[in-house]
Each structure stands twice: as structure tokens, then as C-alpha cells.
XYZ file of C-alpha atoms in Angstrom:
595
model
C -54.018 -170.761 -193.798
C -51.753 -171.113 -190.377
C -53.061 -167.691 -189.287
C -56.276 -169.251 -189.565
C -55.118 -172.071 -188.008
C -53.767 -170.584 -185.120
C -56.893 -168.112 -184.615
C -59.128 -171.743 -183.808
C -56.488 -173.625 -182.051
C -56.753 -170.689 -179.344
C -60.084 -170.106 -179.855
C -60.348 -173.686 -179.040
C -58.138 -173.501 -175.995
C -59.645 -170.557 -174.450
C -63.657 -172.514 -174.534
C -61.579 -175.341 -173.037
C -60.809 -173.337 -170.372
C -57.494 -174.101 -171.145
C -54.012 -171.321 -169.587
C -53.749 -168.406 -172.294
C -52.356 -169.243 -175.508
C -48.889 -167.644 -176.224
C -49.310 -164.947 -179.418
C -47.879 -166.041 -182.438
C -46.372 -163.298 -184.481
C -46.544 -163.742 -187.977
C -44.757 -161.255 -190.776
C -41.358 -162.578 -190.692
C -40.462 -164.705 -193.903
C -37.309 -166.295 -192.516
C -35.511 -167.559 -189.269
C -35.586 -165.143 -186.151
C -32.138 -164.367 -184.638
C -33.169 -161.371 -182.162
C -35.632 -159.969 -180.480
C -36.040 -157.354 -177.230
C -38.392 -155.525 -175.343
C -39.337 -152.056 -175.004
C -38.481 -151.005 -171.965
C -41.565 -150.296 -171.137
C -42.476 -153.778 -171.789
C -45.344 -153.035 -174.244
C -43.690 -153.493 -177.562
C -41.332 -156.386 -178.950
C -38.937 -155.983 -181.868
C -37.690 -158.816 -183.831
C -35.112 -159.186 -186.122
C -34.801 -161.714 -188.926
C -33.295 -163.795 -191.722
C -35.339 -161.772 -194.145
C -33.276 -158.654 -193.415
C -36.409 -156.634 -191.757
C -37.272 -155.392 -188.240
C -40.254 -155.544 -186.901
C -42.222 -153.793 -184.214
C -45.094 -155.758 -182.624
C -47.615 -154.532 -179.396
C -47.480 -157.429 -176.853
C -51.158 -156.952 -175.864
C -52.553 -158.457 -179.007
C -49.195 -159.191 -181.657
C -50.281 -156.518 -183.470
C -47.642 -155.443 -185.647
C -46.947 -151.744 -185.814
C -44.152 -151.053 -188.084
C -42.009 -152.978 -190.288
C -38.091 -151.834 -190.613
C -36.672 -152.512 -193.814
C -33.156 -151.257 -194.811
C -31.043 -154.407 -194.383
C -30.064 -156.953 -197.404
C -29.199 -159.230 -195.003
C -30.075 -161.107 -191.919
C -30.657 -159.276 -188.810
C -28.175 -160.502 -186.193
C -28.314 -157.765 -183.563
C -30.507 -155.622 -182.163
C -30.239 -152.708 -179.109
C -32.124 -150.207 -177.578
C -30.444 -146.682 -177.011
C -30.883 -145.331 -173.275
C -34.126 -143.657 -173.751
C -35.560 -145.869 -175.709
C -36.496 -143.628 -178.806
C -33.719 -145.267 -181.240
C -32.895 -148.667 -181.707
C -29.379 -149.876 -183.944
C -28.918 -153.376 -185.433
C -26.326 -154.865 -186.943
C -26.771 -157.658 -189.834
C -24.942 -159.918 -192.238
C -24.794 -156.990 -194.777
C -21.687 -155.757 -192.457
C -23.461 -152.472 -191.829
C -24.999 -151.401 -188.516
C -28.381 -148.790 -188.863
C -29.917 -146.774 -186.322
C -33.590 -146.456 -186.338
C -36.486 -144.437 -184.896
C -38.450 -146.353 -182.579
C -41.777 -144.856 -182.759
C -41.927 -144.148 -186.724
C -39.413 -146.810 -188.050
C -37.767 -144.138 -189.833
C -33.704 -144.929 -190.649
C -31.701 -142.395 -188.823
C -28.552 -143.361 -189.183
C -26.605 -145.573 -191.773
C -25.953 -148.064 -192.562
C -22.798 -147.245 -191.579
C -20.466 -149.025 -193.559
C -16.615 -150.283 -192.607
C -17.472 -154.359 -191.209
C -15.674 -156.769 -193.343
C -17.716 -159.600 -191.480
C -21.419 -160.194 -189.763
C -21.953 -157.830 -187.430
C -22.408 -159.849 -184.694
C -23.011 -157.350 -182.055
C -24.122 -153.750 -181.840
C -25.237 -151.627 -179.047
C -25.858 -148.532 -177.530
C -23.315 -146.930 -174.453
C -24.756 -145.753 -171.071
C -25.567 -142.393 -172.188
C -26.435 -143.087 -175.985
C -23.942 -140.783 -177.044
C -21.896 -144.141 -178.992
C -22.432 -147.287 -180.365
C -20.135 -150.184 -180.101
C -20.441 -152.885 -182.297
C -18.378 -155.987 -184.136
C -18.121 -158.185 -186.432
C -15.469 -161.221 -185.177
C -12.495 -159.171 -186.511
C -12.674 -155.495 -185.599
C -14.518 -153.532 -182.589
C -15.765 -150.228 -184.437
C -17.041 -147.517 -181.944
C -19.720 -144.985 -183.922
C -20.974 -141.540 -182.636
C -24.762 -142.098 -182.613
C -25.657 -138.966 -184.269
C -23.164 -138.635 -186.600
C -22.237 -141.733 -187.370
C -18.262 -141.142 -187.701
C -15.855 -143.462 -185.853
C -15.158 -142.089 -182.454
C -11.129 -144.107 -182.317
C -9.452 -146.272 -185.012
C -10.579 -149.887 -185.074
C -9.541 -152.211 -182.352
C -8.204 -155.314 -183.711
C -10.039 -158.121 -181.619
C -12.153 -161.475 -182.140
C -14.952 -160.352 -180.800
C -18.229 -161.913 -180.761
C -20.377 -159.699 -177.642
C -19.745 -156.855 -176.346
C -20.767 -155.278 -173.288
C -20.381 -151.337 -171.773
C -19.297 -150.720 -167.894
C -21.794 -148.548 -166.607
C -19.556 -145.387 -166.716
C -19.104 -145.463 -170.255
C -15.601 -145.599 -170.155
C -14.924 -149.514 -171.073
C -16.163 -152.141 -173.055
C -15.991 -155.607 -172.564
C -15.546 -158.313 -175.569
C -16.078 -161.846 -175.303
C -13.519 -163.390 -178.047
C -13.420 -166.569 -180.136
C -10.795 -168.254 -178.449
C -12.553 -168.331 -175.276
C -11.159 -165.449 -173.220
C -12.468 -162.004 -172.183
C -10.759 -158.543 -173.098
C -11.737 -155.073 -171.734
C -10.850 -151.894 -173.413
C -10.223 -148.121 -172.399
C -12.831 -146.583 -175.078
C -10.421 -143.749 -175.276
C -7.486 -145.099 -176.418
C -8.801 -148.132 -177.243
C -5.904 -150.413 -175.777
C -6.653 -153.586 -173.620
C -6.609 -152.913 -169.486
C -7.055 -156.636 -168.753
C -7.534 -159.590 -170.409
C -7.905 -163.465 -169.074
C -9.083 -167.216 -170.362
C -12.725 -166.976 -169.430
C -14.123 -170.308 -170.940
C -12.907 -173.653 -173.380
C -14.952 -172.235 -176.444
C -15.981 -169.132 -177.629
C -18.100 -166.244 -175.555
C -21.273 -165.967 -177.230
C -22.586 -163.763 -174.520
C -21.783 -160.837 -171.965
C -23.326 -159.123 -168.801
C -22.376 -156.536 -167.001
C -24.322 -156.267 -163.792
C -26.268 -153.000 -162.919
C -23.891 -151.844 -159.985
C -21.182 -152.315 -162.428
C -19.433 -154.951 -159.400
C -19.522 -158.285 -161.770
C -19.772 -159.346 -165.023
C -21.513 -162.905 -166.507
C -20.269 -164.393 -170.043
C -21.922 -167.335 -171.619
C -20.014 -169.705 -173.585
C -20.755 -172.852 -176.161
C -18.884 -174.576 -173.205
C -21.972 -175.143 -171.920
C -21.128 -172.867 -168.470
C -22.105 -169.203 -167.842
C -19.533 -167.623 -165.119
C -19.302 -164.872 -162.825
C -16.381 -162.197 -163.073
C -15.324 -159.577 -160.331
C -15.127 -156.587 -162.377
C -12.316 -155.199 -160.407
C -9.825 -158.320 -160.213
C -10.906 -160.149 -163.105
C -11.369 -163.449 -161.374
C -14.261 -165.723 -161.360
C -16.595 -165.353 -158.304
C -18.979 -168.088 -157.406
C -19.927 -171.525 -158.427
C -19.405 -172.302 -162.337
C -23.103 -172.601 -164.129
C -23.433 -175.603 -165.828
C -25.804 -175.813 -168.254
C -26.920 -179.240 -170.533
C -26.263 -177.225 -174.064
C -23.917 -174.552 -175.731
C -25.173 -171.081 -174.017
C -25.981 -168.452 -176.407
C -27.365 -165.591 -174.239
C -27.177 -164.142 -171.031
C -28.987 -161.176 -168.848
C -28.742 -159.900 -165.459
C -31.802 -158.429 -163.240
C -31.791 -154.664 -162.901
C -31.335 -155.617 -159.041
C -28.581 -157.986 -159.677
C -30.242 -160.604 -157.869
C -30.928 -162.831 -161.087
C -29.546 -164.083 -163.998
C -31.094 -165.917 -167.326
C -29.862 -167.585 -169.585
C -30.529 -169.363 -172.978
C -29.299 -172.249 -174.846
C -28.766 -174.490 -177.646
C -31.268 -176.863 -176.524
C -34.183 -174.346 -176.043
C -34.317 -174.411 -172.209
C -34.032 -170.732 -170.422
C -32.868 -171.052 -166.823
C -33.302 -168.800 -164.149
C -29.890 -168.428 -161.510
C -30.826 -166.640 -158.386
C -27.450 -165.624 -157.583
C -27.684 -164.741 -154.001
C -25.559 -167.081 -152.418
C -23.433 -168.187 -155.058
C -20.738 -166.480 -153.822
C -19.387 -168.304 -150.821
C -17.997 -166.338 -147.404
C -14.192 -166.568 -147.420
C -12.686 -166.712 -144.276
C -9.437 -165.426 -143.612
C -7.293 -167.156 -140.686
C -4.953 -169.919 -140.895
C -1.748 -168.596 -142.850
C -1.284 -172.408 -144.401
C -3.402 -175.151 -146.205
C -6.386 -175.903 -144.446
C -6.288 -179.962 -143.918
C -10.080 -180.402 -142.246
C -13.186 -178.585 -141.785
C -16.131 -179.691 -140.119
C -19.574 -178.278 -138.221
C -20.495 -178.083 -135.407
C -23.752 -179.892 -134.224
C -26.174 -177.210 -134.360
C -24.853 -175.996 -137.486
C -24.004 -172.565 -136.555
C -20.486 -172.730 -136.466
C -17.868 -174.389 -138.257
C -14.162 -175.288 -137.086
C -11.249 -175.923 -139.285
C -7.498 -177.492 -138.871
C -4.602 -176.025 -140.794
C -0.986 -176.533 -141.502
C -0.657 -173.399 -139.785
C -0.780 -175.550 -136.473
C -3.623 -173.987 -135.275
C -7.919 -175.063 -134.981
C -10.097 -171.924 -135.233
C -14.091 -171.848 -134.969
C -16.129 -169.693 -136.831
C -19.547 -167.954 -137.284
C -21.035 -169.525 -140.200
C -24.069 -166.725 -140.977
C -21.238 -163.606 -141.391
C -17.794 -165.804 -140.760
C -16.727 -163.818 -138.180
C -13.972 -166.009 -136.171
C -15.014 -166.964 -132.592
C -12.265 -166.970 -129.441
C -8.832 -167.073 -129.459
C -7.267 -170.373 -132.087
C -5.769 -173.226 -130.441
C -2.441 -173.591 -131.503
C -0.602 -176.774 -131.509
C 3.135 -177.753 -132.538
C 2.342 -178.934 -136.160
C 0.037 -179.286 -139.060
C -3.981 -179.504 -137.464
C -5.075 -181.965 -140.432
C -8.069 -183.587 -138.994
C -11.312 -182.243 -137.329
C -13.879 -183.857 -136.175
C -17.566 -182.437 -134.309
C -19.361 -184.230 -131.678
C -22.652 -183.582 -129.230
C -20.634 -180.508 -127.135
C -17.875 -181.809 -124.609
C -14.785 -181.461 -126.179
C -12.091 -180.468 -128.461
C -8.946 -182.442 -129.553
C -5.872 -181.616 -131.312
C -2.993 -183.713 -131.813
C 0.993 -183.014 -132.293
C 3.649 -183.538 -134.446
C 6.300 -184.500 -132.404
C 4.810 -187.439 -130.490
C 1.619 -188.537 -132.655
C -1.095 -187.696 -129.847
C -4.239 -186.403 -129.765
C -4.892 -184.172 -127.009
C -8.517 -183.726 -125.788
C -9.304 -179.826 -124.498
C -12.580 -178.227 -122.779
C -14.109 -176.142 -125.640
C -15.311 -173.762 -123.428
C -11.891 -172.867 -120.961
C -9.870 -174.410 -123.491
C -8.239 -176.482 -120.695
C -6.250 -179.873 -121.537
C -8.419 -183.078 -120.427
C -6.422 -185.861 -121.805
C -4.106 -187.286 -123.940
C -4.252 -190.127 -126.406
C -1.152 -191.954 -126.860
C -1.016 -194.758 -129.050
C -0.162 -194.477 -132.726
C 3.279 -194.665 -133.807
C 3.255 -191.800 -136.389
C 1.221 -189.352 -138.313
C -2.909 -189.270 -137.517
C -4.303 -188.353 -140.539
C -8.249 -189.358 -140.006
C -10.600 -189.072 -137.193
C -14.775 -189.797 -136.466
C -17.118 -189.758 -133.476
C -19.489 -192.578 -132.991
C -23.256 -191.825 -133.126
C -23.250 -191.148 -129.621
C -19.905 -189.226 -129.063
C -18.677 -191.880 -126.313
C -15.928 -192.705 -128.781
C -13.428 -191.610 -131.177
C -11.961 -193.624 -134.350
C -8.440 -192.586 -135.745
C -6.606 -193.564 -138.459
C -2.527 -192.898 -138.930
C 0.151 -192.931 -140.921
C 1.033 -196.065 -139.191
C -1.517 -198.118 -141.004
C -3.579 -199.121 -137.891
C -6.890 -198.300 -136.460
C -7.475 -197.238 -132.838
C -10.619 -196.561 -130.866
C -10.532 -194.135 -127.894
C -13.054 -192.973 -125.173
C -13.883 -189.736 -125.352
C -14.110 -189.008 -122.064
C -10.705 -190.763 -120.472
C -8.696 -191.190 -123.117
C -8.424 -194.858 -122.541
C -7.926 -197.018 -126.058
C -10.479 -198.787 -126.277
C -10.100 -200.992 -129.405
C -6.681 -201.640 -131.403
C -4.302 -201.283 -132.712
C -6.017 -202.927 -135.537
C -3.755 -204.043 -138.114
C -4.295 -205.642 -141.854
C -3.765 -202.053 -144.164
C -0.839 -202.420 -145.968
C -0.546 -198.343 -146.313
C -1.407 -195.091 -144.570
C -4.648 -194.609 -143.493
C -6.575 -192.180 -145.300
C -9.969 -191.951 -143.445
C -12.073 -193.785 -140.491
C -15.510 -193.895 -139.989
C -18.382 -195.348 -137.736
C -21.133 -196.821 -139.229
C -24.607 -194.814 -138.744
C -25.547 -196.839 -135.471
C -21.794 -197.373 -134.517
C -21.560 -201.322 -134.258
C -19.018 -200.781 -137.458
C -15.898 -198.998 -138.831
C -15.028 -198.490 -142.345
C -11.475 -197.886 -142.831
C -9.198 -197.189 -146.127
C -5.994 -197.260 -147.438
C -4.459 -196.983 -150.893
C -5.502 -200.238 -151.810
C -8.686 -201.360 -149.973
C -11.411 -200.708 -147.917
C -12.319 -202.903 -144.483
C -15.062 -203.016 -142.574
C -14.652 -203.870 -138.680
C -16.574 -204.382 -135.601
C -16.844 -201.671 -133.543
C -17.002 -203.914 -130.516
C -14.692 -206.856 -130.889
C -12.418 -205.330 -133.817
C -12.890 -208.486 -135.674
C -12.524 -207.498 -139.797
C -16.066 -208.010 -141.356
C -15.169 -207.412 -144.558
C -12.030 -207.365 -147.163
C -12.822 -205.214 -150.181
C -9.814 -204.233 -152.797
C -10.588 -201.592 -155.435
C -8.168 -199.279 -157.381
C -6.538 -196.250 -155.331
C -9.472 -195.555 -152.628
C -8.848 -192.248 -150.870
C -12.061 -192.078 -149.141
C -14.905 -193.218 -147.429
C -17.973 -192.678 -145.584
C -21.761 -193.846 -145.008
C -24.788 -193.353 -145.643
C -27.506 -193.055 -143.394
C -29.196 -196.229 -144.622
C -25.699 -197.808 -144.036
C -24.287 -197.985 -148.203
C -20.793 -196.736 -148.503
C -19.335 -193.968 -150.815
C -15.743 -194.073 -151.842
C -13.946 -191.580 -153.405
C -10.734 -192.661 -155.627
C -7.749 -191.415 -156.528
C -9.041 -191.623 -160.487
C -11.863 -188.903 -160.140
C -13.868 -191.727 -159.631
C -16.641 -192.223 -156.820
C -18.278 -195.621 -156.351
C -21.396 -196.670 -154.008
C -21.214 -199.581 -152.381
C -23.855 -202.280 -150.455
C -23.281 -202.158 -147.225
C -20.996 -205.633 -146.947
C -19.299 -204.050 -149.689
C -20.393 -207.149 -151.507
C -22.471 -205.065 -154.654
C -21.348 -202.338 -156.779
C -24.470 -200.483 -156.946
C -23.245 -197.498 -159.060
C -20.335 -195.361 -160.334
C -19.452 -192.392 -161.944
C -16.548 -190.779 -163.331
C -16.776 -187.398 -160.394
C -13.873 -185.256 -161.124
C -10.130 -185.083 -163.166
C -8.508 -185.579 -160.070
C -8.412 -187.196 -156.790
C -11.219 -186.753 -154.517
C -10.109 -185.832 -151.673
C -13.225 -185.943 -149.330
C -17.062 -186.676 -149.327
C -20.010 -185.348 -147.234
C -23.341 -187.144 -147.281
C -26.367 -184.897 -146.588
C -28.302 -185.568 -143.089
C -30.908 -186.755 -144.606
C -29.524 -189.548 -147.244
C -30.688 -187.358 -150.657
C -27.641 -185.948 -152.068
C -23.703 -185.346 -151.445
C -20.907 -183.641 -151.704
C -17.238 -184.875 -153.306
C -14.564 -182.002 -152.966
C -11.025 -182.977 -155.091
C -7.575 -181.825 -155.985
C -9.134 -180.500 -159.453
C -10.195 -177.187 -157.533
C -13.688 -178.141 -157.760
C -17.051 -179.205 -155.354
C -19.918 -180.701 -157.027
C -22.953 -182.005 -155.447
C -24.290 -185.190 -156.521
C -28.311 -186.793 -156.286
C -28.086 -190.157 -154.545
C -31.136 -191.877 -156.023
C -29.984 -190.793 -159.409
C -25.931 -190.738 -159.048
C -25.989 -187.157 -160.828
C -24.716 -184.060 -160.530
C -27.068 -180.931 -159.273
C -26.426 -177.718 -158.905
C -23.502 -175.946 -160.230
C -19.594 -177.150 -160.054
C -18.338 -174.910 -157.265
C -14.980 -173.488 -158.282
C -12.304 -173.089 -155.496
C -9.551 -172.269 -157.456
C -7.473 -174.241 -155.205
C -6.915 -177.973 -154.196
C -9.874 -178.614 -152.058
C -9.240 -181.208 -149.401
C -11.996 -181.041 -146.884
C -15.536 -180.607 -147.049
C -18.885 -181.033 -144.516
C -22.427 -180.377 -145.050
C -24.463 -178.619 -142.546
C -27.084 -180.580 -140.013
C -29.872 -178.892 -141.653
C -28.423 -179.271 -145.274
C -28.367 -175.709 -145.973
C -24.945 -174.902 -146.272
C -21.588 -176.706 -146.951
C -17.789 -175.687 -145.791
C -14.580 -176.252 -147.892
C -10.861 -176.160 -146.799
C -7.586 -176.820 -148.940
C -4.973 -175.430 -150.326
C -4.109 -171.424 -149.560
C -5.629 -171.526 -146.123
C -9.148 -170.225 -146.844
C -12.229 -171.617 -145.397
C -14.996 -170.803 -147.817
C -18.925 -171.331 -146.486
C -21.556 -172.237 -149.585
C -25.395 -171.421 -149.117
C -26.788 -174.213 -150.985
C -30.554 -172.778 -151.274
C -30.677 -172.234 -154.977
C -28.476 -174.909 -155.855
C -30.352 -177.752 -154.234
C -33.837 -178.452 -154.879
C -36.299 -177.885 -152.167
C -37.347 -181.682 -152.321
C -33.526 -182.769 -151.500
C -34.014 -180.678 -148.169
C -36.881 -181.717 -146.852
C -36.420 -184.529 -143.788
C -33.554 -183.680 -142.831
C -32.803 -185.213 -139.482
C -33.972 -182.871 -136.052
C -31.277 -181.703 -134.296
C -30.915 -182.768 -130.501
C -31.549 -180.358 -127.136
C -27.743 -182.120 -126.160
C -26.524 -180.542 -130.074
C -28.543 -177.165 -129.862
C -26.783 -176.171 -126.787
C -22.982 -176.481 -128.543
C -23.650 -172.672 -129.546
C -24.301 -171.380 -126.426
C -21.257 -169.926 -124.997
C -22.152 -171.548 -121.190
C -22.039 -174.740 -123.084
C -18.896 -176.267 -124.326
C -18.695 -178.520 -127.919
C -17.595 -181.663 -128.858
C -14.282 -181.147 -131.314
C -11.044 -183.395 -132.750
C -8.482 -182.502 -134.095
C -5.611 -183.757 -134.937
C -2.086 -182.353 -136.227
C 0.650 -184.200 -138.139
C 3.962 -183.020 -139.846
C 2.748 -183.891 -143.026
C 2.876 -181.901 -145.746
């Protein structure tokens, strides 16, 4: 009767007009745990519940041959190499080898599981067959069927070959991944992959990375040589039971608890690392037309690099102490500022020749922002005041304004400049830009940064993990989320008002949708504190800096929707020129002996 059914509901759709009905196999008398294409993509096989395989053509769900051998459910199933065998492993504890054209049992079962065979599977060449059942890896001769070593004692749940043939890797119970010399069987590496167990492993075509899938909820990439993760972690809404990479490495897919299959295009999600400063990187920030970036490190020195192959540009500029703020403005200038008398010092970005010096803080400068139109400079210091400077002479224009009862952590102008948001430890005030009157008085718990939006709301980052939005008297609340474990450290709003960026001392990025206050895109992993971040003026890419003096560049096509791109503010003819080497750009930075 539901064969019948199903032949009039599509028979229905198609007069409708209706997109092509999937086919809906029907032989099986219990639950489906595997199936897998032919590689020729003509012919399915399914394993099941029931203990059979079966064989179906894709053109019409014809079934062609039905595998029985099993007396158990069907957990596994592989093709070998050339696709004329196929082994699965089942509940029974045995693994079977079968002919994929007749159906005929060529091999087994072999016999020596004491569990579920979880996983079985052919090697490069089809000459073995790992395969295991949550206890023991057992490694078969295909053709034979005797055991190739002596049992490796492992909780293994997947298992994947390199593309030599010469190691397997095992994602284990306890959430960490093991890979094994096939000929003596022992362990070469093994690390803490994920917080649950591997359900699923990867190894990429080239044989250069490996993906593992976890009821974490995350898939990760793995450098096959080092072992450590590469790229952004995957996050994914369910436990992840499955994983596959493209044969061109470009893509992964994945499947899940909850039924949804995502696609990762993967190009990008490896950020540029560029190698420089020989201490912690304190600030980061890009340039106006977006094609280069500059960073401040502890190293005392501000370098500028190439942000499409991060190639560093020039000779640094090298400074006394600790660079730990950077700032980017429409292409006059670049500032630096010492440890030994608190001063910024304002340079010529092309000649690199000192301008001016600002003198006027009475210790450490650990923030600084251009106004909209780059006439003027806001710092913040150690000192717990605020100071505005032209950018041009040096002269202070505004300040010292007092009221913080702690060190400054960050100053900003508001999107049309007639305001400054300032915070320290304990609160956040809002001043005007002209007359340095306080606007606003705003105490929340542990601030540690703050900027605007472009419709004039303000973010603020706490110590807690937290980050809050704000109206823009800092009046309303108008949302908050628990962000990281950590403190968060710094926060980029796109150009164009539709999403953000938080970076923290947890070692992680994650990008957040402003409308909706959640995350998108994968958590980027850094590995280190990250305590600097900036997004791009076209929104396409974001820089990091922190801890271990590494600048790392993110492409965020792929991890940001196409809609959260689109008007995106156009960039000036006064900011397109900062790239051209006849022109000079607009850069602050300050350095502090801070540590």
C-alpha cells in the first residue's frame, strides 16, 4: 500500500508540474545506518537494521541485488579501490567482503570483533582492510582474510587510511585522534582532537589535512604533518556524525544529528600567518583602502603588510618600547609612541620622517582613534585621562579629561565625530568632542571595550565573556549575550552596520549578526590570546594580533553570508590613494612598557 502510495503522490507532483520527486527505495525492513555510491555514481548500496545489503540503480531505484550474510545490523559499509568489492562490518562482530556486481560473499565473515564493528574499510591499494569495533583495530588481508599485525588495542570508533597506505588514523571515544604505523602497529602521534567522541574521519586527497567530526557539535581541520588544528573550528547546531572531503579538497560535507548536511567551502579557512614582530602583537588595524594592514608589537616595532599574499612592505619602524596601539586614517601619517616619556610621535608614511610629537599624558597610552575626518586623534592612557590631538600639529586640542577612576582601556569617536566614548574598568562615558563636557555616566561590570556603530549604538565588550549593545545615550540595554569564556579583548564593527567581530583572551574570534545578536560563521581558533582585531573597508577580510607575535589575515567569503556584505560603505579617491607608494597613509601608533 505505501508503494502505491508513493507511485500517485509523484505521479501527482510531476502533472503539477511540480521539481522531481526524490526516489524512495523500498526493500529494507528496518532502520538504515549506511549507504554509498558507486563510484561511478550509478548505483547506491544501503545497509540496514535487517542485517542485508542492498544494491539499487539511481536512475529509477531499481533494486539489483540483495546481500544477505549478516545476523545483524549493518553498521559499515566501503568500497575497495576499484570498485568491484565492497566489505561491511555489522553488529554480528564480523566484517564480509562482497562482490559488487553479483552480490556474491567473497570473503568472511571474518570473525575476531568482540564488539559492533563500527568501521570497516578498504586501504589505498585494496590490498587490506582496516576495521574496528570500539576496542580493537584489526587489519585483514583482503584476499585472504588473515590478520596482517596483532590487534591494536585502541577505542576506536572511525578510521581513516593516509593515502600511501602506510598509516591509519582512529578517531577514539574519549575525544582525541591516534595515528598508527600499519607495520608495527604502534602510535606515531596522538592529540585531544574534540570534548566528545570522533564519530567521523577525513583524510584529504593530497594527503596535507585531515577533518574529524565529533558529537561536540564541531568538525575540525588537522595538518597532517604537525598534528595541529588549521583553520576556523566548524560549528555545527547538532552532534556531527559524518564527514567527507571533495576529491579536489576544496569542499567538505558534513552530517548531523539534526538531519541538516552542510556544505564548508574551505578555501579560505585557513588564515595567512605573518611572521615579523618577535613579541605579542598589541594592535592591528587596516589601512583605508583595505589592501594593507599594519600592526604594533611588544617587539617595539610597527610593520605594514600586503594583505592578498602577506608579504611585509618597507623597512619596520622601530621605537623604544612595546607598539600597543594602531590606528589608520585617510593617508598622511603614521604615529608611534615611547616608553620612556609617554609620547606619541607622528612620522611621514612615505619617507618615514618625524613630523611631531605629542606630549601630554603622564604614563602609559594604551588606546588610540581618528575622527571621521582624520583632523584629529583621541588617546587614552594609563593615566586615566582623555586627550584630543590635531593630527597635523600636534597641538592638544581637548583635555586632559578627567572622571575614570582606572586605566583607560579604549577611545573612540562617534561615527560623525561630535562624540567620544571612553572606558575604564568600571564604566563607560560619553563626551563632547568639542567642548569635552561628559554627556553621559554609564557603570556596568568590568568593561574592557568599546566602539560604535555606524547608526551611532555602542558595543562593549567585558571582562566576563560578555558583550552588551547599548542605545546610543547609553540609556537602553538593547541586547546581550554571553560571547566568549574569557575577556574580550577587542571588537570590530563591519562598514556597513550588519555584523561584527569580538576577538578574546579564550584564543578565539567569532563573528556575530547585529540584527539578530548571533553568532555566524565558524569560531576562528587562534590558539593564542587574541588581543586585536579590524575588519576590512569592504568587509571581506578581518586581521588578528595577540599573543606569540603573529598577525593572522581571515578571508571571510564563505563564512559570511553574501547578504551581510552587500552596502558596504564606498571607499574615498583621498583612501584609495593610501596604497600607492607616491602617496603616503594615515597611521598611529603608540608604544608603552606594558606588559
Amino acid at each position: 500500500m505505501s508503494q502505491l502510495v508513493d507511485t500517485a503522490r509523484n505521479a501527482y507532483l510531476r502533472i503539477r508540474g511540480f521539481l522531481k520527486p526524490p526516489l524512495v527505495l523500498l526493500g529494507h525492513t528496518a532502520i538504515v545506518w549506511s549507504v554509498a555510491f558507486l563510484p561511478d555514481g550509478k548505483e547506491v548500496i544501503s545497509g540496514s537494521e535487517d542485517g542485508s545489503a542492498r544494491r539499487w540503480r539511481v536512475e529509477d531505484g531499481c533494486e539489483v541485488v540483495v546481500l544477505e550474510g549478516h545476523t545483524g545490523r549493518v553498521r559499515s559499509l566501503a568500497f575497495s579501490p576499484d570498485s568491484a568489492r565492497f566489505v561491511s562490518g555489522s553488529t554480528d562482530k564480523t566484517v564480509i567482503v562482497w562482490s559488487t556486481t553479483t552480490g556474491e560473499r567473497l570473503l568472511g565473515p571474518l570473525i575476531g570483533h568482540t564488539n559492533t564493528v563500527w568501521c570497516a574499510c578498504f586501504s589505498p591499494n585494496g590490498d587490506k582492510i582496516a576495521s574496528c569495533d570500539g576496542n580493537h583495530i584489526r587489519i585483514w588481508n583482503s584476499q585472504s582474510g588473515d590478520l596482517v599485525i596483532r590487534p591494536i588495542r585502541t577505542s576506536a570508533i572511525p578510521l581513516a587510511w593516509t593515502p600511501d597506505g602506510q598509516q591509519l588514523f582512529a578517531g577514539c571515544a574519549d575525544g582525541s585522534i591516534k595515528r598508527f604505523a600499519l607495520s608495527t602497529g604502534s602510535i606515531l602521534v596522538t592529540w585531544k582532537a574534540h570534548t566528545s567522541i570522533v564519530h567521523s574521519i577525513a583524510v584529504s586527497p593530497n594527503g596535507k589535512f585531515v577533518a574529524s567530526a565529533s558529537l561536540d557539535k564541531t568538525v575540525r581541520l588537522w595538518d597532517m604533518k604537525t598534528s595541529t588544528q588549521i583553520g576556523p573550528t566548524l560549528q555545527c547546531d547538532d552532534k556531527v556524525l559524518s564527514v567527507a572531503i571533495s576529491p579536489a579538497g576544496s569542499h567538505l560535507v558534513s552530517g548531523a544529528d539534526d538531519g541538516k548536511i552542510r556544505i564548508w567551502s574551505l578555501k579560505g579557512m585557513s588564515p595567512l600567518v605573518l611572521l615579523g614582530h618577535t613579541g605579542r602583537v598589541r594592535s592591528v588595524a587596516f589601512l583605508p583602502d583595505g589592501k594593507e594592514v599594519i600592526s604594533g608589537g611588544e617587539d617595539g616595532s610597527a610593520r605594514r603588510w600586503r594583505v592578498e599574499d602577506g608579504c611585509e612592505l618597507g623597512r619596520a619602524i622601530r621605537e623604544k618600547g612595546p607598539v600597543v596601539a594602531v590606528a589608520s586614517s585617510d593617508g598622511n601619517w603614521i604615529a608611534t609612541g615611547g616608553e620612556e616619556n609617554n609620547t606619541i610621535t607622528i612620522w611621514t608614511a612615505a619617507t618615514r620622517d618625524k613630523v611631531v610629537i605629542l606630549e601630554g599624558h603622564t604614563d602609559h597610552v594604551w588606546s588610540l582613534a581618528f575622527s571621521p575626518d582624520s583632523a584629529s586623534v583621541v588617546s587614552g592612557s594609563k593615566d586615566k585621562t582623555v586627550i584630543v590631538w590635531s593630527t597635523t600639529t600636534g597641538e592638544c586640542l581637548l583635555g586632559r579629561l578627567r572622571g575614570h577612576t582606572g586605566p583607560i582601556w579604549c577611545a573612540c569617536f562617534s561615527p560623525n565625530g561630535d562624540k567620544i566614548a571612553s572606558c575604564d574598568s568600571v564604566d563607560i562615558r560619553i563626551w563632547n568632542s568639542q567642548s569635552g563636557d561628559q554627556v553621559v555616566l554609564r557603570r556596568i561590570a568590568s568593561p574592557s571595550f568599546v566602539t560604535w556603530t555606524p547608526d551611532h549604538e555602542l558595543i562593549v565588550g567585558c571582562k566576563n565573556g560578555s558583550i552588551k549593545r547599548f542605545s546610543s545615550s547609553i540609556v537602553s540595554l538593547l541586547a546581550t549575550r554571553s560571547a566568549h569564556t574569557d575577556w574580550v579583548c577587542s571588537i570590530a564593527v563591519s562598514p556597513n552596520g550588519k555584523f561584527m567581530a569580538s576577538a578574546s583572551c579564550d584564543k578565539t574570534i567569532r563573528l556575530w549578526n547585529m540584527m539578530t545578536f548571533t553568532q555566524i560563521g565558524p569560531t576562528l581558533q587562534c590558539h593564542v590570546e587574541v588581543w586585536s582585531i579590524a575588519i576590512s573597508p569592504a568587509g571581506d577580510h578581518l586581521v588578528s594580533g595577540g599573543r606569540g607575535g603573529r598577525v593572522r589575515i581571515w578571508s571571510l567569503k564563505g563564512m559570511i553570508s553574501r547578504a551581510l556584505l552587500v552596502d558596504m560603505p564606498a571607499t574615498s579617491d583621498a583612501m584609495a590613494g593610501a596604497n600607492d607608494s607616491s602617496s603616503s597613509s594615515t597611521l598611529i601608533m603608540v608604544s608603552s612598557s606594558v606588559g
